[in-house]
């Protein structure tokens, strides 16, 4: 055996030995605790005060998880799920792992629309479904949520997550660059976190993203990095209700260009919001003149 004790706490030194170099001591400990939580249902105090002992097959499972982590595979893929805005979201190679900054976008939408009685919401490029599911869990029966994506695999996974969180969402396959949004009807809120990383940024990115996450959810050409935003903005103009608002997660370097583009397309009341890192990360605009 790779360890000479089957006590859960005795595995922590093994994690540090194998993974500290790659993840650092703190992150390594967090990953260990995350596994204890998801895999064995143990909270941090339970892990350290308890005397949980693993069976041989559980030990082997942990060993294989450590091997995958050592190859830079995201812990979210290994566990098969992650948490987003308090909801459990299934993840895998077919979808982007929900990012914390996207929770800030959901938070903004929640704050600005909590007084509404009835909302039709559209999430374009839903991927894991995290935004749609979080918004449905916030607005509940007040909201009718439609979510579209080009990838059937992503939609299948998002649907599973929606069911798990008891969220009724209307998922549809749609290629927003080529298909019309007209059949979907009118919306009070249209939200999107489309692919926005220019190919040129690839060299700055870590292998845990590049080797394991879907390229189609991340990258755009260097020549036309706002292609999704511009296309969605134009199509959304015809689908937004008179008080309708469009919300975007954006690339931190494109705040100014985004505002200019949105003005040109015909939006008003365009506001940029920074994320907790102080970077331009979100934009909201109104369809009314
Ligand atoms: N924020 C994500 C990242 O940095 C990218 C999300 C996107 O392209 N929509 O990996």
mmCIF file of N, CA and C in Angstrom, residues 119-235:
data_model
loop_
_atom_site.group_PDB
_atom_site.id
_atom_site.type_symbol
_atom_site.label_atom_id
_atom_site.label_comp_id
_atom_site.label_asym_id
_atom_site.label_seq_id
_atom_site.Cartn_x
_atom_site.Cartn_y
_atom_site.Cartn_z
ATOM 1 N N UNK A 119 -40.383 37.629 -14.178
ATOM 2 C CA UNK A 119 -39.214 37.823 -15.029
ATOM 3 C C UNK A 119 -39.092 36.675 -16.027
ATOM 4 N N UNK A 120 -38.830 37.038 -17.289
ATOM 5 C CA UNK A 120 -38.413 35.993 -18.231
ATOM 6 C C UNK A 120 -36.925 36.203 -18.437
ATOM 7 N N UNK A 121 -36.151 35.151 -18.216
ATOM 8 C CA UNK A 121 -34.690 35.271 -18.261
ATOM 9 C C UNK A 121 -34.129 34.320 -19.315
ATOM 10 N N UNK A 122 -33.186 34.826 -20.098
ATOM 11 C CA UNK A 122 -32.496 33.969 -21.078
ATOM 12 C C UNK A 122 -30.999 33.962 -20.778
ATOM 13 N N UNK A 123 -30.410 32.761 -20.686
ATOM 14 C CA UNK A 123 -28.965 32.617 -20.511
ATOM 15 C C UNK A 123 -28.391 32.073 -21.815
ATOM 16 N N UNK A 124 -27.547 32.865 -22.461
ATOM 17 C CA UNK A 124 -26.989 32.466 -23.763
ATOM 18 C C UNK A 124 -25.596 31.854 -23.568
ATOM 19 N N UNK A 125 -25.419 30.628 -24.041
ATOM 20 C CA UNK A 125 -24.145 29.921 -23.848
ATOM 21 C C UNK A 125 -24.054 29.441 -22.419
ATOM 22 N N UNK A 126 -25.066 28.693 -22.019
ATOM 23 C CA UNK A 126 -25.208 28.359 -20.593
ATOM 24 C C UNK A 126 -24.135 27.422 -20.065
ATOM 25 N N UNK A 127 -23.545 26.592 -20.935
ATOM 26 C CA UNK A 127 -22.475 25.683 -20.498
ATOM 27 C C UNK A 127 -22.942 24.750 -19.393
ATOM 28 N N UNK A 128 -22.320 24.847 -18.231
ATOM 29 C CA UNK A 128 -22.693 23.991 -17.089
ATOM 30 C C UNK A 128 -24.095 24.305 -16.584
ATOM 31 N N UNK A 129 -24.642 25.440 -17.028
ATOM 32 C CA UNK A 129 -25.967 25.846 -16.557
ATOM 33 C C UNK A 129 -25.907 26.647 -15.270
ATOM 34 N N UNK A 130 -24.687 26.971 -14.823
ATOM 35 C CA UNK A 130 -24.563 27.567 -13.481
ATOM 36 C C UNK A 130 -25.331 28.882 -13.336
ATOM 37 N N UNK A 131 -25.282 29.760 -14.336
ATOM 38 C CA UNK A 131 -25.961 31.056 -14.204
ATOM 39 C C UNK A 131 -27.482 30.833 -14.174
ATOM 40 N N UNK A 132 -27.970 30.028 -15.114
ATOM 41 C CA UNK A 132 -29.413 29.779 -15.200
ATOM 42 C C UNK A 132 -29.930 29.155 -13.902
ATOM 43 N N UNK A 133 -29.197 28.183 -13.397
ATOM 44 C CA UNK A 133 -29.625 27.474 -12.183
ATOM 45 C C UNK A 133 -29.590 28.408 -10.974
ATOM 46 N N UNK A 134 -28.523 29.201 -10.871
ATOM 47 C CA UNK A 134 -28.424 30.136 -9.741
ATOM 48 C C UNK A 134 -29.580 31.137 -9.794
ATOM 49 N N UNK A 135 -29.877 31.673 -10.990
ATOM 50 C CA UNK A 135 -30.951 32.669 -11.095
ATOM 51 C C UNK A 135 -32.316 32.053 -10.795
ATOM 52 N N UNK A 136 -32.525 30.834 -11.254
ATOM 53 C CA UNK A 136 -33.808 30.167 -10.959
ATOM 54 C C UNK A 136 -33.922 29.916 -9.449
ATOM 55 N N UNK A 137 -32.803 29.561 -8.819
ATOM 56 C CA UNK A 137 -32.852 29.301 -7.372
ATOM 57 C C UNK A 137 -33.078 30.598 -6.588
ATOM 58 N N UNK A 138 -32.694 31.721 -7.153
ATOM 59 C CA UNK A 138 -32.906 33.017 -6.491
ATOM 60 C C UNK A 138 -34.345 33.492 -6.697
ATOM 61 N N UNK A 139 -34.777 33.553 -7.951
ATOM 62 C CA UNK A 139 -36.081 34.155 -8.255
ATOM 63 C C UNK A 139 -37.249 33.158 -8.166
ATOM 64 N N UNK A 140 -36.919 31.899 -8.120
ATOM 65 C CA UNK A 140 -37.909 30.814 -7.972
ATOM 66 C C UNK A 140 -39.081 30.967 -8.956
ATOM 67 N N UNK A 141 -40.328 30.866 -8.443
ATOM 68 C CA UNK A 141 -41.473 30.829 -9.372
ATOM 69 C C UNK A 141 -41.717 32.176 -10.055
ATOM 70 N N UNK A 142 -41.048 33.236 -9.557
ATOM 71 C CA UNK A 142 -41.191 34.546 -10.221
ATOM 72 C C UNK A 142 -40.541 34.534 -11.603
ATOM 73 N N UNK A 143 -39.607 33.599 -11.800
ATOM 74 C CA UNK A 143 -38.837 33.625 -13.050
ATOM 75 C C UNK A 143 -39.090 32.409 -13.911
ATOM 76 N N UNK A 144 -39.176 32.699 -15.223
ATOM 77 C CA UNK A 144 -39.191 31.620 -16.198
ATOM 78 C C UNK A 144 -37.824 31.696 -16.873
ATOM 79 N N UNK A 145 -37.050 30.620 -16.787
ATOM 80 C CA UNK A 145 -35.674 30.677 -17.277
ATOM 81 C C UNK A 145 -35.487 29.775 -18.493
ATOM 82 N N UNK A 146 -34.935 30.367 -19.554
ATOM 83 C CA UNK A 146 -34.595 29.620 -20.759
ATOM 84 C C UNK A 146 -33.069 29.671 -20.884
ATOM 85 N N UNK A 147 -32.456 28.552 -21.236
ATOM 86 C CA UNK A 147 -30.995 28.521 -21.352
ATOM 87 C C UNK A 147 -30.613 27.829 -22.644
ATOM 88 N N UNK A 148 -29.720 28.455 -23.427
ATOM 89 C CA UNK A 148 -29.334 27.866 -24.712
ATOM 90 C C UNK A 148 -27.819 27.671 -24.780
ATOM 91 N N UNK A 149 -27.431 26.692 -25.605
ATOM 92 C CA UNK A 149 -26.009 26.442 -25.832
ATOM 93 C C UNK A 149 -25.866 25.732 -27.168
ATOM 94 N N UNK A 150 -24.681 25.861 -27.770
ATOM 95 C CA UNK A 150 -24.441 25.170 -29.039
ATOM 96 C C UNK A 150 -24.142 23.691 -28.810
ATOM 97 N N UNK A 151 -23.674 23.360 -27.599
ATOM 98 C CA UNK A 151 -23.218 21.996 -27.323
ATOM 99 C C UNK A 151 -24.287 21.136 -26.659
ATOM 100 N N UNK A 152 -24.664 20.040 -27.336
ATOM 101 C CA UNK A 152 -25.659 19.124 -26.770
ATOM 102 C C UNK A 152 -25.105 18.458 -25.514
ATOM 103 N N UNK A 153 -23.809 18.171 -25.525
ATOM 104 C CA UNK A 153 -23.204 17.529 -24.344
ATOM 105 C C UNK A 153 -23.295 18.439 -23.130
ATOM 106 N N UNK A 154 -23.029 19.732 -23.350
ATOM 107 C CA UNK A 154 -23.126 20.680 -22.244
ATOM 108 C C UNK A 154 -24.567 20.750 -21.744
ATOM 109 N N UNK A 155 -25.517 20.794 -22.689
ATOM 110 C CA UNK A 155 -26.928 20.901 -22.297
ATOM 111 C C UNK A 155 -27.386 19.696 -21.473
ATOM 112 N N UNK A 156 -26.869 18.533 -21.854
ATOM 113 C CA UNK A 156 -27.240 17.318 -21.129
ATOM 114 C C UNK A 156 -26.753 17.402 -19.679
ATOM 115 N N UNK A 157 -25.537 17.880 -19.531
ATOM 116 C CA UNK A 157 -24.966 17.995 -18.186
ATOM 117 C C UNK A 157 -25.694 19.089 -17.375
ATOM 118 N N UNK A 158 -25.991 20.199 -18.045
ATOM 119 C CA UNK A 158 -26.692 21.301 -17.367
ATOM 120 C C UNK A 158 -28.073 20.851 -16.901
ATOM 121 N N UNK A 159 -28.727 20.058 -17.745
ATOM 122 C CA UNK A 159 -30.060 19.547 -17.399
ATOM 123 C C UNK A 159 -29.997 18.666 -16.147
ATOM 124 N N UNK A 160 -28.944 17.857 -16.064
ATOM 125 C CA UNK A 160 -28.750 16.995 -14.879
ATOM 126 C C UNK A 160 -28.594 17.847 -13.623
ATOM 127 N N UNK A 161 -27.823 18.928 -13.758
ATOM 128 C CA UNK A 161 -27.607 19.811 -12.598
ATOM 129 C C UNK A 161 -28.905 20.503 -12.203
ATOM 130 N N UNK A 162 -29.677 20.914 -13.216
ATOM 131 C CA UNK A 162 -30.946 21.591 -12.930
ATOM 132 C C UNK A 162 -31.866 20.655 -12.146
ATOM 133 N N UNK A 163 -31.926 19.395 -12.581
ATOM 134 C CA UNK A 163 -32.767 18.411 -11.896
ATOM 135 C C UNK A 163 -32.304 18.222 -10.459
ATOM 136 N N UNK A 164 -30.983 18.116 -10.314
ATOM 137 C CA UNK A 164 -30.427 17.897 -8.964
ATOM 138 C C UNK A 164 -30.818 19.035 -8.010
ATOM 139 N N UNK A 165 -30.876 20.250 -8.556
ATOM 140 C CA UNK A 165 -31.226 21.406 -7.719
ATOM 141 C C UNK A 165 -32.718 21.753 -7.775
ATOM 142 N N UNK A 166 -33.499 20.845 -8.337
ATOM 143 C CA UNK A 166 -34.945 21.048 -8.495
ATOM 144 C C UNK A 166 -35.279 22.382 -9.151
ATOM 145 N N UNK A 167 -34.532 22.726 -10.186
ATOM 146 C CA UNK A 167 -34.784 23.974 -10.916
ATOM 147 C C UNK A 167 -35.400 23.647 -12.266
ATOM 148 N N UNK A 168 -36.553 24.232 -12.518
ATOM 149 C CA UNK A 168 -37.177 24.006 -13.813
ATOM 150 C C UNK A 168 -36.636 25.031 -14.800
ATOM 151 N N UNK A 169 -35.903 24.553 -15.772
ATOM 152 C CA UNK A 169 -35.304 25.448 -16.767
ATOM 153 C C UNK A 169 -35.561 24.853 -18.148
ATOM 154 N N UNK A 170 -35.843 25.719 -19.105
ATOM 155 C CA UNK A 170 -36.107 25.267 -20.457
ATOM 156 C C UNK A 170 -34.795 25.315 -21.240
ATOM 157 N N UNK A 171 -34.138 24.163 -21.414
ATOM 158 C CA UNK A 171 -32.865 24.122 -22.139
ATOM 159 C C UNK A 171 -33.114 23.867 -23.622
ATOM 160 N N UNK A 172 -32.402 24.624 -24.457
ATOM 161 C CA UNK A 172 -32.568 24.449 -25.910
ATOM 162 C C UNK A 172 -31.208 24.517 -26.585
ATOM 163 N N UNK A 173 -31.037 23.685 -27.644
ATOM 164 C CA UNK A 173 -29.786 23.779 -28.388
ATOM 165 C C UNK A 173 -29.910 24.907 -29.409
ATOM 166 N N UNK A 174 -28.945 25.816 -29.379
ATOM 167 C CA UNK A 174 -29.006 26.955 -30.296
ATOM 168 C C UNK A 174 -27.595 27.517 -30.507
ATOM 169 N N UNK A 175 -27.276 27.821 -31.759
ATOM 170 C CA UNK A 175 -25.971 28.384 -32.090
ATOM 171 C C UNK A 175 -26.167 29.885 -32.269
ATOM 172 N N UNK A 176 -25.802 30.645 -31.253
ATOM 173 C CA UNK A 176 -26.183 32.064 -31.249
ATOM 174 C C UNK A 176 -25.521 32.862 -32.383
ATOM 175 N N UNK A 177 -24.387 32.386 -32.893
ATOM 176 C CA UNK A 177 -23.744 33.138 -33.985
ATOM 177 C C UNK A 177 -24.537 32.979 -35.289
ATOM 178 N N UNK A 178 -25.234 31.849 -35.417
ATOM 179 C CA UNK A 178 -25.929 31.596 -36.686
ATOM 180 C C UNK A 178 -27.449 31.520 -36.603
ATOM 181 N N UNK A 179 -27.965 31.238 -35.428
ATOM 182 C CA UNK A 179 -29.420 31.084 -35.304
ATOM 183 C C UNK A 179 -30.057 32.359 -34.747
ATOM 184 N N UNK A 180 -31.332 32.529 -35.094
ATOM 185 C CA UNK A 180 -32.079 33.666 -34.561
ATOM 186 C C UNK A 180 -32.572 33.330 -33.150
ATOM 187 N N UNK A 181 -32.779 34.373 -32.349
ATOM 188 C CA UNK A 181 -33.312 34.156 -30.997
ATOM 189 C C UNK A 181 -34.835 34.330 -30.986
ATOM 190 N N UNK A 182 -35.368 34.664 -32.168
ATOM 191 C CA UNK A 182 -36.772 35.051 -32.241
ATOM 192 C C UNK A 182 -37.754 34.033 -31.683
ATOM 193 N N UNK A 183 -37.507 32.747 -31.978
ATOM 194 C CA UNK A 183 -38.451 31.715 -31.523
ATOM 195 C C UNK A 183 -38.528 31.625 -29.997
ATOM 196 N N UNK A 184 -37.548 32.209 -29.325
ATOM 197 C CA UNK A 184 -37.530 32.091 -27.855
ATOM 198 C C UNK A 184 -38.450 33.100 -27.186
ATOM 199 N N UNK A 185 -38.857 34.148 -27.929
ATOM 200 C CA UNK A 185 -39.779 35.138 -27.380
ATOM 201 C C UNK A 185 -39.076 36.317 -26.726
ATOM 202 N N UNK A 186 -39.844 36.994 -25.862
ATOM 203 C CA UNK A 186 -39.345 38.243 -25.261
ATOM 204 C C UNK A 186 -38.812 37.985 -23.842
ATOM 205 N N UNK A 187 -37.770 38.713 -23.478
ATOM 206 C CA UNK A 187 -37.155 38.514 -22.161
ATOM 207 C C UNK A 187 -36.955 39.836 -21.418
ATOM 208 N N UNK A 188 -37.009 39.754 -20.094
ATOM 209 C CA UNK A 188 -36.717 40.923 -19.265
ATOM 210 C C UNK A 188 -35.229 41.009 -18.965
ATOM 211 N N UNK A 189 -34.595 39.832 -18.921
ATOM 212 C CA UNK A 189 -33.154 39.787 -18.683
ATOM 213 C C UNK A 189 -32.535 38.811 -19.673
ATOM 214 N N UNK A 190 -31.500 39.274 -20.366
ATOM 215 C CA UNK A 190 -30.689 38.337 -21.150
ATOM 216 C C UNK A 190 -29.294 38.407 -20.558
ATOM 217 N N UNK A 191 -28.728 37.244 -20.259
ATOM 218 C CA UNK A 191 -27.408 37.207 -19.628
ATOM 219 C C UNK A 191 -26.514 36.268 -20.433
ATOM 220 N N UNK A 192 -25.223 36.610 -20.484
ATOM 221 C CA UNK A 192 -24.295 35.712 -21.165
ATOM 222 C C UNK A 192 -22.879 35.841 -20.623
ATOM 223 N N UNK A 193 -22.230 34.686 -20.501
ATOM 224 C CA UNK A 193 -20.791 34.628 -20.223
ATOM 225 C C UNK A 193 -20.193 33.822 -21.372
ATOM 226 N N UNK A 194 -20.041 34.473 -22.540
ATOM 227 C CA UNK A 194 -19.626 33.729 -23.736
ATOM 228 C C UNK A 194 -18.108 33.511 -23.744
ATOM 229 N N UNK A 195 -17.599 32.769 -24.712
ATOM 230 C CA UNK A 195 -16.142 32.662 -24.833
ATOM 231 C C UNK A 195 -15.563 34.058 -25.054
ATOM 232 N N UNK A 196 -14.488 34.391 -24.317
ATOM 233 C CA UNK A 196 -13.943 35.746 -24.507
ATOM 234 C C UNK A 196 -12.422 35.860 -24.423
ATOM 235 N N UNK A 197 -11.740 34.743 -24.367
ATOM 236 C CA UNK A 197 -10.280 34.838 -24.254
ATOM 237 C C UNK A 197 -9.656 34.798 -25.649
ATOM 238 N N UNK A 198 -8.943 35.882 -26.051
ATOM 239 C CA UNK A 198 -8.309 35.847 -27.365
ATOM 240 C C UNK A 198 -7.240 34.745 -27.416
ATOM 241 N N UNK A 199 -7.153 34.097 -28.570
ATOM 242 C CA UNK A 199 -6.176 33.016 -28.754
ATOM 243 C C UNK A 199 -4.788 33.405 -28.243
ATOM 244 N N UNK A 200 -4.438 34.689 -28.432
ATOM 245 C CA UNK A 200 -3.106 35.154 -28.045
ATOM 246 C C UNK A 200 -2.833 34.999 -26.547
ATOM 247 N N UNK A 201 -3.898 34.944 -25.750
ATOM 248 C CA UNK A 201 -3.733 34.814 -24.288
ATOM 249 C C UNK A 201 -3.406 33.397 -23.846
ATOM 250 N N UNK A 202 -3.493 32.455 -24.789
ATOM 251 C CA UNK A 202 -3.235 31.052 -24.474
ATOM 252 C C UNK A 202 -1.932 30.860 -23.702
ATOM 253 N N UNK A 203 -0.903 31.573 -24.154
ATOM 254 C CA UNK A 203 0.429 31.400 -23.570
ATOM 255 C C UNK A 203 0.469 31.811 -22.098
ATOM 256 N N UNK A 204 -0.504 32.612 -21.674
ATOM 257 C CA UNK A 204 -0.517 33.069 -20.281
ATOM 258 C C UNK A 204 -1.300 32.114 -19.378
ATOM 259 N N UNK A 205 -1.899 31.080 -19.994
ATOM 260 C CA UNK A 205 -2.832 30.260 -19.205
ATOM 261 C C UNK A 205 -2.210 28.969 -18.692
ATOM 262 N N UNK A 206 -2.785 28.484 -17.599
ATOM 263 C CA UNK A 206 -2.255 27.277 -16.960
ATOM 264 C C UNK A 206 -2.744 26.011 -17.656
ATOM 265 N N UNK A 207 -1.936 24.950 -17.500
ATOM 266 C CA UNK A 207 -2.289 23.699 -18.164
ATOM 267 C C UNK A 207 -3.537 23.058 -17.556
ATOM 268 N N UNK A 208 -3.864 23.388 -16.304
ATOM 269 C CA UNK A 208 -5.101 22.785 -15.757
ATOM 270 C C UNK A 208 -6.328 23.279 -16.518
ATOM 271 N N UNK A 209 -6.239 24.498 -17.080
ATOM 272 C CA UNK A 209 -7.333 25.005 -17.926
ATOM 273 C C UNK A 209 -7.154 24.484 -19.352
ATOM 274 N N UNK A 210 -5.958 24.697 -19.920
ATOM 275 C CA UNK A 210 -5.741 24.365 -21.329
ATOM 276 C C UNK A 210 -5.921 22.878 -21.637
ATOM 277 N N UNK A 211 -5.483 22.012 -20.735
ATOM 278 C CA UNK A 211 -5.545 20.574 -21.017
ATOM 279 C C UNK A 211 -6.890 19.946 -20.684
ATOM 280 N N UNK A 212 -7.697 20.618 -19.879
ATOM 281 C CA UNK A 212 -8.889 19.932 -19.385
ATOM 282 C C UNK A 212 -10.216 20.642 -19.657
ATOM 283 N N UNK A 213 -10.174 21.908 -20.022
ATOM 284 C CA UNK A 213 -11.454 22.609 -20.190
ATOM 285 C C UNK A 213 -11.763 22.812 -21.682
ATOM 286 N N UNK A 214 -13.047 22.916 -22.032
ATOM 287 C CA UNK A 214 -13.420 22.952 -23.452
ATOM 288 C C UNK A 214 -13.016 24.269 -24.138
ATOM 289 N N UNK A 215 -12.233 24.114 -25.199
ATOM 290 C CA UNK A 215 -11.739 25.295 -25.923
ATOM 291 C C UNK A 215 -12.881 26.155 -26.443
ATOM 292 N N UNK A 216 -13.942 25.489 -26.900
ATOM 293 C CA UNK A 216 -15.039 26.239 -27.526
ATOM 294 C C UNK A 216 -15.753 27.156 -26.531
ATOM 295 N N UNK A 217 -15.562 26.893 -25.231
ATOM 296 C CA UNK A 217 -16.193 27.744 -24.220
ATOM 297 C C UNK A 217 -15.278 28.883 -23.794
ATOM 298 N N UNK A 218 -14.019 28.826 -24.247
ATOM 299 C CA UNK A 218 -13.039 29.795 -23.751
ATOM 300 C C UNK A 218 -12.573 30.803 -24.792
ATOM 301 N N UNK A 219 -12.245 30.298 -26.005
ATOM 302 C CA UNK A 219 -11.452 31.130 -26.916
ATOM 303 C C UNK A 219 -12.234 31.795 -28.043
ATOM 304 N N UNK A 220 -11.727 32.973 -28.400
ATOM 305 C CA UNK A 220 -12.205 33.692 -29.581
ATOM 306 C C UNK A 220 -10.983 34.110 -30.392
ATOM 307 N N UNK A 221 -11.197 34.476 -31.655
ATOM 308 C CA UNK A 221 -10.054 34.850 -32.485
ATOM 309 C C UNK A 221 -9.491 36.196 -32.030
ATOM 310 N N UNK A 222 -8.196 36.391 -32.261
ATOM 311 C CA UNK A 222 -7.563 37.674 -31.904
ATOM 312 C C UNK A 222 -8.159 38.819 -32.721
ATOM 313 N N UNK A 223 -8.633 38.493 -33.942
ATOM 314 C CA UNK A 223 -9.127 39.526 -34.858
ATOM 315 C C UNK A 223 -10.519 40.034 -34.463
ATOM 316 N N UNK A 224 -11.310 39.158 -33.868
ATOM 317 C CA UNK A 224 -12.695 39.545 -33.590
ATOM 318 C C UNK A 224 -13.113 39.079 -32.184
ATOM 319 N N UNK A 225 -12.433 39.575 -31.157
ATOM 320 C CA UNK A 225 -12.661 39.026 -29.809
ATOM 321 C C UNK A 225 -14.045 39.318 -29.232
ATOM 322 N N UNK A 226 -14.744 40.330 -29.794
ATOM 323 C CA UNK A 226 -16.065 40.672 -29.243
ATOM 324 C C UNK A 226 -17.210 40.048 -30.043
ATOM 325 N N UNK A 227 -16.863 39.100 -30.905
ATOM 326 C CA UNK A 227 -17.863 38.553 -31.828
ATOM 327 C C UNK A 227 -19.140 38.077 -31.113
ATOM 328 N N UNK A 228 -18.983 37.359 -29.990
ATOM 329 C CA UNK A 228 -20.178 36.865 -29.294
ATOM 330 C C UNK A 228 -20.987 38.026 -28.709
ATOM 331 N N UNK A 229 -20.268 38.974 -28.088
ATOM 332 C CA UNK A 229 -20.969 40.087 -27.444
ATOM 333 C C UNK A 229 -21.753 40.918 -28.456
ATOM 334 N N UNK A 230 -21.111 41.185 -29.597
ATOM 335 C CA UNK A 230 -21.757 42.019 -30.608
ATOM 336 C C UNK A 230 -22.966 41.310 -31.222
ATOM 337 N N UNK A 231 -22.770 40.025 -31.537
ATOM 338 C CA UNK A 231 -23.869 39.265 -32.135
ATOM 339 C C UNK A 231 -25.047 39.157 -31.156
ATOM 340 N N UNK A 232 -24.736 38.816 -29.912
ATOM 341 C CA UNK A 232 -25.812 38.666 -28.917
ATOM 342 C C UNK A 232 -26.505 40.018 -28.697
ATOM 343 N N UNK A 233 -25.698 41.090 -28.601
ATOM 344 C CA UNK A 233 -26.284 42.420 -28.355
ATOM 345 C C UNK A 233 -27.266 42.790 -29.463
ATOM 346 N N UNK A 234 -26.878 42.552 -30.718
ATOM 347 C CA UNK A 234 -27.756 42.900 -31.847
ATOM 348 C C UNK A 234 -29.033 42.086 -31.801
ATOM 349 N N UNK A 235 -28.897 40.772 -31.590
ATOM 350 C CA UNK A 235 -30.084 39.906 -31.579
ATOM 351 C C UNK A 235 -30.954 40.203 -30.360
#
